[in-house]
PDB file of N, CA and C in Angstrom:
ATOM      1  N   MET A   1      -0.846 141.442  83.012  1.00  0.00           N
ATOM      2  CA  MET A   1       0.338 141.875  82.515  1.00  0.00           C
ATOM      3  C   MET A   1       0.258 141.760  80.781  1.00  0.00           C
ATOM      4  N   SER A   2       0.666 142.656  80.029  1.00  0.00           N
ATOM      5  CA  SER A   2       0.560 142.380  78.702  1.00  0.00           C
ATOM      6  C   SER A   2       1.564 141.225  78.128  1.00  0.00           C
ATOM      7  N   ARG A   3       1.480 141.191  76.962  1.00  0.00           N
ATOM      8  CA  ARG A   3       2.423 140.051  76.257  1.00  0.00           C
ATOM      9  C   ARG A   3       3.649 140.739  76.166  1.00  0.00           C
ATOM     10  N   GLU A   4       3.916 141.909  75.796  1.00  0.00           N
ATOM     11  CA  GLU A   4       4.879 142.557  75.775  1.00  0.00           C
ATOM     12  C   GLU A   4       5.766 142.832  77.013  1.00  0.00           C
ATOM     13  N   GLU A   5       4.893 142.790  77.881  1.00  0.00           N
ATOM     14  CA  GLU A   5       5.623 142.706  79.516  1.00  0.00           C
ATOM     15  C   GLU A   5       6.334 141.520  79.584  1.00  0.00           C
ATOM     16  N   GLY A   6       5.577 140.693  79.331  1.00  0.00           N
ATOM     17  CA  GLY A   6       5.620 139.253  79.894  1.00  0.00           C
ATOM     18  C   GLY A   6       7.321 138.878  79.122  1.00  0.00           C
ATOM     19  N   ALA A   7       6.985 139.274  77.787  1.00  0.00           N
ATOM     20  CA  ALA A   7       8.343 139.112  76.707  1.00  0.00           C
ATOM     21  C   ALA A   7       9.561 139.438  77.213  1.00  0.00           C
ATOM     22  N   ARG A   8       9.300 140.703  77.574  1.00  0.00           N
ATOM     23  CA  ARG A   8      10.375 141.757  78.558  1.00  0.00           C
ATOM     24  C   ARG A   8      11.133 140.888  79.532  1.00  0.00           C
ATOM     25  N   ILE A   9      10.308 140.384  80.281  1.00  0.00           N
ATOM     26  CA  ILE A   9      10.343 139.938  81.968  1.00  0.00           C
ATOM     27  C   ILE A   9      11.207 138.754  81.513  1.00  0.00           C
ATOM     28  N   LEU A  10      10.977 137.751  80.392  1.00  0.00           N
ATOM     29  CA  LEU A  10      11.203 136.864  79.944  1.00  0.00           C
ATOM     30  C   LEU A  10      12.901 136.633  79.704  1.00  0.00           C
ATOM     31  N   THR A  11      13.181 137.720  78.632  1.00  0.00           N
ATOM     32  CA  THR A  11      14.177 138.027  78.254  1.00  0.00           C
ATOM     33  C   THR A  11      15.151 138.859  79.088  1.00  0.00           C
ATOM     34  N   GLN A  12      14.532 139.370  80.136  1.00  0.00           N
ATOM     35  CA  GLN A  12      15.637 139.993  81.238  1.00  0.00           C
ATOM     36  C   GLN A  12      16.057 138.635  82.194  1.00  0.00           C
ATOM     37  N   PHE A  13      15.019 137.881  82.528  1.00  0.00           N
ATOM     38  CA  PHE A  13      15.420 136.334  83.258  1.00  0.00           C
ATOM     39  C   PHE A  13      16.584 135.796  82.407  1.00  0.00           C
ATOM     40  N   GLU A  14      16.571 135.405  81.115  1.00  0.00           N
ATOM     41  CA  GLU A  14      17.368 134.662  80.552  1.00  0.00           C
ATOM     42  C   GLU A  14      18.607 135.282  80.601  1.00  0.00           C
ATOM     43  N   THR A  15      18.651 136.692  80.532  1.00  0.00           N
ATOM     44  CA  THR A  15      19.932 137.519  80.330  1.00  0.00           C
ATOM     45  C   THR A  15      20.703 137.267  82.041  1.00  0.00           C
ATOM     46  N   HIS A  16      19.701 137.378  82.837  1.00  0.00           N
ATOM     47  CA  HIS A  16      20.108 137.206  84.391  1.00  0.00           C
ATOM     48  C   HIS A  16      20.816 135.666  84.560  1.00  0.00           C
ATOM     49  N   LEU A  17      20.117 134.787  83.859  1.00  0.00           N
ATOM     50  CA  LEU A  17      20.778 133.453  83.927  1.00  0.00           C
ATOM     51  C   LEU A  17      22.128 133.143  83.165  1.00  0.00           C
ATOM     52  N   GLN A  18      22.560 133.880  82.050  1.00  0.00           N
ATOM     53  CA  GLN A  18      23.356 134.056  81.199  1.00  0.00           C
ATOM     54  C   GLN A  18      24.777 134.490  82.024  1.00  0.00           C
ATOM     55  N   GLU A  19      24.139 135.653  82.939  1.00  0.00           N
ATOM     56  CA  GLU A  19      25.338 136.565  83.365  1.00  0.00           C
ATOM     57  C   GLU A  19      25.529 136.115  84.871  1.00  0.00           C
ATOM     58  N   GLY A  20      24.978 134.812  85.075  1.00  0.00           N
ATOM     59  CA  GLY A  20      25.218 134.516  86.351  1.00  0.00           C
ATOM     60  C   GLY A  20      24.402 135.000  87.528  1.00  0.00           C
ATOM     61  N   TYR A  21      23.697 135.669  87.362  1.00  0.00           N
ATOM     62  CA  TYR A  21      23.131 136.241  88.667  1.00  0.00           C
ATOM     63  C   TYR A  21      21.917 135.401  89.437  1.00  0.00           C
ATOM     64  N   CYS A  22      21.487 134.430  88.399  1.00  0.00           N
ATOM     65  CA  CYS A  22      20.710 133.237  88.754  1.00  0.00           C
ATOM     66  C   CYS A  22      21.063 131.978  88.485  1.00  0.00           C
ATOM     67  N   ARG A  23      20.297 130.742  89.205  1.00  0.00           N
ATOM     68  CA  ARG A  23      20.573 129.727  88.434  1.00  0.00           C
ATOM     69  C   ARG A  23      19.541 128.753  88.288  1.00  0.00           C
ATOM     70  N   ILE A  24      18.983 127.863  87.714  1.00  0.00           N
ATOM     71  CA  ILE A  24      18.389 126.942  87.643  1.00  0.00           C
ATOM     72  C   ILE A  24      18.542 125.705  88.540  1.00  0.00           C
ATOM     73  N   LEU A  25      17.711 125.169  89.675  1.00  0.00           N
ATOM     74  CA  LEU A  25      18.504 124.182  90.500  1.00  0.00           C
ATOM     75  C   LEU A  25      17.317 123.019  90.164  1.00  0.00           C
ATOM     76  N   PRO A  26      17.970 121.918  90.255  1.00  0.00           N
ATOM     77  CA  PRO A  26      16.869 120.732  90.342  1.00  0.00           C
ATOM     78  C   PRO A  26      15.903 120.659  91.461  1.00  0.00           C
ATOM     79  N   VAL A  27      14.918 120.439  91.567  1.00  0.00           N
ATOM     80  CA  VAL A  27      14.153 119.751  92.330  1.00  0.00           C
ATOM     81  C   VAL A  27      14.074 118.191  92.819  1.00  0.00           C
ATOM     82  N   ARG A  28      14.604 117.846  94.059  1.00  0.00           N
ATOM     83  CA  ARG A  28      14.870 116.239  94.252  1.00  0.00           C
ATOM     84  C   ARG A  28      13.994 115.809  95.076  1.00  0.00           C
ATOM     85  N   THR A  29      14.045 114.799  95.689  1.00  0.00           N
ATOM     86  CA  THR A  29      12.830 114.130  96.408  1.00  0.00           C
ATOM     87  C   THR A  29      13.166 114.732  97.891  1.00  0.00           C
ATOM     88  N   ARG A  30      14.151 114.555  98.269  1.00  0.00           N
ATOM     89  CA  ARG A  30      14.791 115.100  99.547  1.00  0.00           C
ATOM     90  C   ARG A  30      14.094 116.787  99.853  1.00  0.00           C
ATOM     91  N   ASP A  31      13.992 117.643  98.839  1.00  0.00           N
ATOM     92  CA  ASP A  31      13.405 118.816  99.124  1.00  0.00           C
ATOM     93  C   ASP A  31      11.779 118.874  98.954  1.00  0.00           C
ATOM     94  N   TYR A  32      11.246 117.756  98.708  1.00  0.00           N
ATOM     95  CA  TYR A  32      10.058 117.756  98.636  1.00  0.00           C
ATOM     96  C   TYR A  32       9.741 117.138 100.398  1.00  0.00           C
ATOM     97  N   ARG A  33      10.480 116.361 100.492  1.00  0.00           N
ATOM     98  CA  ARG A  33      10.444 116.151 101.966  1.00  0.00           C
ATOM     99  C   ARG A  33      10.628 116.950 103.164  1.00  0.00           C
ATOM    100  N   MET A  34      11.613 118.090 102.670  1.00  0.00           N
ATOM    101  CA  MET A  34      12.319 118.775 103.741  1.00  0.00           C
ATOM    102  C   MET A  34      11.019 119.925 103.652  1.00  0.00           C
ATOM    103  N   ALA A  35      10.471 120.386 102.461  1.00  0.00           N
ATOM    104  CA  ALA A  35       9.146 121.229 102.213  1.00  0.00           C
ATOM    105  C   ALA A  35       8.240 120.520 103.416  1.00  0.00           C
ATOM    106  N   ARG A  36       7.841 119.678 103.197  1.00  0.00           N
ATOM    107  CA  ARG A  36       6.495 119.091 104.126  1.00  0.00           C
ATOM    108  C   ARG A  36       7.123 118.802 105.262  1.00  0.00           C
ATOM    109  N   SER A  37       8.281 118.569 105.949  1.00  0.00           N
ATOM    110  CA  SER A  37       8.598 118.968 107.411  1.00  0.00           C
ATOM    111  C   SER A  37       8.157 120.272 107.357  1.00  0.00           C
ATOM    112  N   TRP A  38       9.032 121.174 106.937  1.00  0.00           N
ATOM    113  CA  TRP A  38       8.896 122.696 107.227  1.00  0.00           C
ATOM    114  C   TRP A  38       7.161 123.008 107.500  1.00  0.00           C
ATOM    115  N   LEU A  39       6.387 122.650 106.459  1.00  0.00           N
ATOM    116  CA  LEU A  39       4.888 122.832 106.358  1.00  0.00           C
ATOM    117  C   LEU A  39       4.144 122.511 107.481  1.00  0.00           C
ATOM    118  N   THR A  40       4.503 121.290 108.252  1.00  0.00           N
ATOM    119  CA  THR A  40       4.010 120.992 109.391  1.00  0.00           C
ATOM    120  C   THR A  40       4.512 121.359 110.503  1.00  0.00           C
ATOM    121  N   GLN A  41       5.809 122.251 110.517  1.00  0.00           N
ATOM    122  CA  GLN A  41       5.764 123.086 111.638  1.00  0.00           C
ATOM    123  C   GLN A  41       5.509 124.348 111.513  1.00  0.00           C
ATOM    124  N   LEU A  42       5.179 125.194 110.626  1.00  0.00           N
ATOM    125  CA  LEU A  42       4.866 126.473 110.487  1.00  0.00           C
ATOM    126  C   LEU A  42       3.513 126.410 109.406  1.00  0.00           C
ATOM    127  N   GLN A  43       2.366 125.795 110.134  1.00  0.00           N
ATOM    128  CA  GLN A  43       1.097 125.325 109.478  1.00  0.00           C
ATOM    129  C   GLN A  43       0.427 126.777 109.021  1.00  0.00           C
ATOM    130  N   ASP A  44       0.443 127.700 109.583  1.00  0.00           N
ATOM    131  CA  ASP A  44      -0.299 128.898 109.504  1.00  0.00           C
ATOM    132  C   ASP A  44       0.525 129.834 108.768  1.00  0.00           C
ATOM    133  N   ILE A  45       1.824 129.812 108.749  1.00  0.00           N
ATOM    134  CA  ILE A  45       2.715 130.697 108.026  1.00  0.00           C
ATOM    135  C   ILE A  45       3.205 130.480 106.553  1.00  0.00           C
ATOM    136  N   LEU A  46       3.981 129.287 106.636  1.00  0.00           N
ATOM    137  CA  LEU A  46       4.628 128.714 105.326  1.00  0.00           C
ATOM    138  C   LEU A  46       3.663 128.379 104.133  1.00  0.00           C
ATOM    139  N   ARG A  47       3.576 128.830 102.928  1.00  0.00           N
ATOM    140  CA  ARG A  47       2.931 128.752 102.029  1.00  0.00           C
ATOM    141  C   ARG A  47       3.793 127.701 101.313  1.00  0.00           C
ATOM    142  N   THR A  48       2.896 126.709 100.241  1.00  0.00           N
ATOM    143  CA  THR A  48       3.571 125.337  99.818  1.00  0.00           C
ATOM    144  C   THR A  48       4.752 125.667  98.514  1.00  0.00           C
ATOM    145  N   LEU A  49       4.693 126.384  97.798  1.00  0.00           N
ATOM    146  CA  LEU A  49       5.467 126.761  97.002  1.00  0.00           C
ATOM    147  C   LEU A  49       6.671 127.354  97.459  1.00  0.00           C
ATOM    148  N   ASP A  50       6.504 128.167  98.564  1.00  0.00           N
ATOM    149  CA  ASP A  50       7.600 128.753  99.452  1.00  0.00           C
ATOM    150  C   ASP A  50       8.247 127.972  99.980  1.00  0.00           C
ATOM    151  N   ALA A  51       7.635 126.928 100.627  1.00  0.00           N
ATOM    152  CA  ALA A  51       8.370 126.002 101.384  1.00  0.00           C
ATOM    153  C   ALA A  51       9.208 125.298 100.329  1.00  0.00           C
ATOM    154  N   LEU A  52       8.718 124.898  99.322  1.00  0.00           N
ATOM    155  CA  LEU A  52       9.648 124.105  98.504  1.00  0.00           C
ATOM    156  C   LEU A  52      10.466 124.923  97.665  1.00  0.00           C
ATOM    157  N   TYR A  53      10.403 126.084  97.302  1.00  0.00           N
ATOM    158  CA  TYR A  53      11.243 127.044  96.760  1.00  0.00           C
ATOM    159  C   TYR A  53      12.548 127.264  97.902  1.00  0.00           C
ATOM    160  N   LEU A  54      12.294 127.469  99.265  1.00  0.00           N
ATOM    161  CA  LEU A  54      13.353 127.248 100.159  1.00  0.00           C
ATOM    162  C   LEU A  54      14.050 125.957 100.433  1.00  0.00           C
ATOM    163  N   ALA A  55      13.214 124.912 100.119  1.00  0.00           N
ATOM    164  CA  ALA A  55      13.770 123.725 100.449  1.00  0.00           C
ATOM    165  C   ALA A  55      15.142 123.272  99.445  1.00  0.00           C
ATOM    166  N   VAL A  56      14.774 123.884  98.399  1.00  0.00           N
ATOM    167  CA  VAL A  56      15.832 123.560  96.889  1.00  0.00           C
ATOM    168  C   VAL A  56      16.799 124.643  97.374  1.00  0.00           C
ATOM    169  N   ALA A  57      16.657 125.721  97.600  1.00  0.00           N
ATOM    170  CA  ALA A  57      17.634 126.545  97.738  1.00  0.00           C
ATOM    171  C   ALA A  57      18.780 126.176  99.048  1.00  0.00           C
ATOM    172  N   GLU A  58      18.142 125.696 100.278  1.00  0.00           N
ATOM    173  CA  GLU A  58      18.757 125.280 101.364  1.00  0.00           C
ATOM    174  C   GLU A  58      19.561 124.030 100.554  1.00  0.00           C
ATOM    175  N   SER A  59      19.060 123.049 100.313  1.00  0.00           N
ATOM    176  CA  SER A  59      19.813 121.566 100.021  1.00  0.00           C
ATOM    177  C   SER A  59      20.797 121.936  99.004  1.00  0.00           C
ATOM    178  N   SER A  60      20.646 122.867  98.083  1.00  0.00           N
ATOM    179  CA  SER A  60      21.787 123.365  97.228  1.00  0.00           C
ATOM    180  C   SER A  60      22.849 124.158  97.579  1.00  0.00           C
ATOM    181  N   GLY A  61      22.657 124.798  98.599  1.00  0.00           N
ATOM    182  CA  GLY A  61      23.719 125.557  99.616  1.00  0.00           C
ATOM    183  C   GLY A  61      23.606 126.951  98.757  1.00  0.00           C
ATOM    184  N   ALA A  62      22.414 127.425  98.338  1.00  0.00           N
ATOM    185  CA  ALA A  62      21.971 128.721  97.880  1.00  0.00           C
ATOM    186  C   ALA A  62      21.634 129.528  98.826  1.00  0.00           C
ATOM    187  N   SER A  63      21.762 130.886  98.753  1.00  0.00           N
ATOM    188  CA  SER A  63      20.931 131.682  99.652  1.00  0.00           C
ATOM    189  C   SER A  63      19.968 132.388  98.928  1.00  0.00           C
ATOM    190  N   THR A  64      19.186 132.749  99.796  1.00  0.00           N
ATOM    191  CA  THR A  64      17.470 133.620  99.003  1.00  0.00           C
ATOM    192  C   THR A  64      17.685 134.995  98.803  1.00  0.00           C
ATOM    193  N   LEU A  65      17.575 135.544  97.812  1.00  0.00           N
ATOM    194  CA  LEU A  65      17.628 136.917  97.707  1.00  0.00           C
ATOM    195  C   LEU A  65      16.028 137.039  97.051  1.00  0.00           C
ATOM    196  N   THR A  66      15.411 137.915  97.925  1.00  0.00           N
ATOM    197  CA  THR A  66      13.924 138.067  97.346  1.00  0.00           C
ATOM    198  C   THR A  66      13.469 139.432  97.771  1.00  0.00           C
ATOM    199  N   ALA A  67      12.414 140.017  96.818  1.00  0.00           N
ATOM    200  CA  ALA A  67      11.960 141.346  97.499  1.00  0.00           C
ATOM    201  C   ALA A  67      10.360 140.973  97.969  1.00  0.00           C
ATOM    202  N   ASP A  68      10.072 139.807  98.421  1.00  0.00           N
ATOM    203  CA  ASP A  68       9.132 139.388  98.911  1.00  0.00           C
ATOM    204  C   ASP A  68       9.073 139.129 100.210  1.00  0.00           C
ATOM    205  N   LYS A  69       8.248 140.070 101.342  1.00  0.00           N
ATOM    206  CA  LYS A  69       8.546 140.236 102.737  1.00  0.00           C
ATOM    207  C   LYS A  69       8.191 139.003 103.291  1.00  0.00           C
ATOM    208  N   ARG A  70       7.210 138.610 102.645  1.00  0.00           N
ATOM    209  CA  ARG A  70       6.555 137.148 103.766  1.00  0.00           C
ATOM    210  C   ARG A  70       7.460 136.143 103.232  1.00  0.00           C
ATOM    211  N   LEU A  71       8.078 135.858 102.028  1.00  0.00           N
ATOM    212  CA  LEU A  71       9.165 135.025 102.115  1.00  0.00           C
ATOM    213  C   LEU A  71      10.424 135.238 102.930  1.00  0.00           C
ATOM    214  N   ALA A  72      10.819 136.161 102.976  1.00  0.00           N
ATOM    215  CA  ALA A  72      11.987 136.149 103.892  1.00  0.00           C
ATOM    216  C   ALA A  72      11.786 136.093 104.891  1.00  0.00           C
ATOM    217  N   ALA A  73      10.509 136.789 105.761  1.00  0.00           N
ATOM    218  CA  ALA A  73      10.156 136.172 106.812  1.00  0.00           C
ATOM    219  C   ALA A  73      10.031 134.641 107.269  1.00  0.00           C
ATOM    220  N   GLU A  74       9.363 134.211 106.482  1.00  0.00           N
ATOM    221  CA  GLU A  74       9.428 132.752 106.453  1.00  0.00           C
ATOM    222  C   GLU A  74      10.761 131.732 106.713  1.00  0.00           C
ATOM    223  N   ALA A  75      11.536 132.353 105.601  1.00  0.00           N
ATOM    224  CA  ALA A  75      13.037 131.862 105.660  1.00  0.00           C
ATOM    225  C   ALA A  75      13.843 131.909 106.981  1.00  0.00           C
ATOM    226  N   GLN A  76      13.271 133.272 107.423  1.00  0.00           N
ATOM    227  CA  GLN A  76      14.236 133.566 108.734  1.00  0.00           C
ATOM    228  C   GLN A  76      13.440 132.867 110.050  1.00  0.00           C
ATOM    229  N   ALA A  77      12.409 132.551 109.936  1.00  0.00           N
ATOM    230  CA  ALA A  77      11.574 131.602 110.586  1.00  0.00           C
ATOM    231  C   ALA A  77      11.935 130.129 110.835  1.00  0.00           C
ATOM    232  N   LEU A  78      12.630 129.585 109.452  1.00  0.00           N
ATOM    233  CA  LEU A  78      13.241 128.792 109.398  1.00  0.00           C
ATOM    234  C   LEU A  78      14.906 128.312 109.793  1.00  0.00           C
ATOM    235  N   GLY A  79      15.449 129.746 110.018  1.00  0.00           N
ATOM    236  CA  GLY A  79      17.022 129.864 110.010  1.00  0.00           C
ATOM    237  C   GLY A  79      17.748 129.787 108.926  1.00  0.00           C
ATOM    238  N   LEU A  80      16.843 130.124 107.714  1.00  0.00           N
ATOM    239  CA  LEU A  80      17.805 129.981 106.553  1.00  0.00           C
ATOM    240  C   LEU A  80      18.472 131.309 106.090  1.00  0.00           C
ATOM    241  N   SER A  81      19.184 131.110 105.460  1.00  0.00           N
ATOM    242  CA  SER A  81      20.097 132.603 104.686  1.00  0.00           C
ATOM    243  C   SER A  81      19.160 133.235 103.844  1.00  0.00           C
ATOM    244  N   VAL A  82      18.900 134.283 104.036  1.00  0.00           N
ATOM    245  CA  VAL A  82      17.825 135.318 103.042  1.00  0.00           C
ATOM    246  C   VAL A  82      18.254 136.961 103.141  1.00  0.00           C
ATOM    247  N   LYS A  83      18.024 137.389 102.096  1.00  0.00           N
ATOM    248  CA  LYS A  83      18.551 138.952 102.080  1.00  0.00           C
ATOM    249  C   LYS A  83      17.408 139.464 101.371  1.00  0.00           C
ATOM    250  N   LEU A  84      16.553 140.597 101.999  1.00  0.00           N
ATOM    251  CA  LEU A  84      15.408 140.896 101.448  1.00  0.00           C
ATOM    252  C   LEU A  84      15.896 142.216 100.965  1.00  0.00           C
ATOM    253  N   LEU A  85      15.325 142.190  99.660  1.00  0.00           N
ATOM    254  CA  LEU A  85      15.878 143.430  98.661  1.00  0.00           C
ATOM    255  C   LEU A  85      14.553 144.439  99.093  1.00  0.00           C
ATOM    256  N   THR A  86      14.786 145.791  99.155  1.00  0.00           N
ATOM    257  CA  THR A  86      14.183 146.817  99.365  1.00  0.00           C
ATOM    258  C   THR A  86      14.307 148.158  98.226  1.00  0.00           C
ATOM    259  N   ILE A  87      13.009 148.628  97.757  1.00  0.00           N
ATOM    260  CA  ILE A  87      13.164 149.245  96.596  1.00  0.00           C
ATOM    261  C   ILE A  87      13.120 150.802  97.674  1.00  0.00           C
ATOM    262  N   THR A  88      14.213 151.721  97.290  1.00  0.00           N
ATOM    263  CA  THR A  88      14.219 153.106  97.480  1.00  0.00           C
ATOM    264  C   THR A  88      13.758 154.092  96.488  1.00  0.00           C
ATOM    265  N   PRO A  89      12.546 154.643  97.214  1.00  0.00           N
ATOM    266  CA  PRO A  89      12.235 155.753  95.767  1.00  0.00           C
ATOM    267  C   PRO A  89      13.194 156.712  95.550  1.00  0.00           C
ATOM    268  N   ARG A  90      12.999 156.929  94.442  1.00  0.00           N
ATOM    269  CA  ARG A  90      14.269 158.069  93.776  1.00  0.00           C
ATOM    270  C   ARG A  90      13.288 159.416  94.212  1.00  0.00           C
ATOM    271  N   ARG A  91      14.104 160.339  94.139  1.00  0.00           N
ATOM    272  CA  ARG A  91      13.975 161.886  94.939  1.00  0.00           C
ATOM    273  C   ARG A  91      14.060 162.519  93.527  1.00  0.00           C
TER     274      ARG A  91
END
């Protein structure tokens, strides 16, 4: 990724924050504990940072919106609220 692309993505992220499309959530001790518990349940499926990301969303009452198929599958395996974004090619 070039510096220009990185700057563009950061600007877009900041715009999304300002417009309320996403929010920054605190990571609490209970989130680490929940992620650790899930990692022991789904040892061969769940990735460490995905577990923490999902735990923060869950404890904050937020649903997860992602284009990452693996993350969506992990969330579904845990019974969490998740929506998978798909891209439809333009014709």
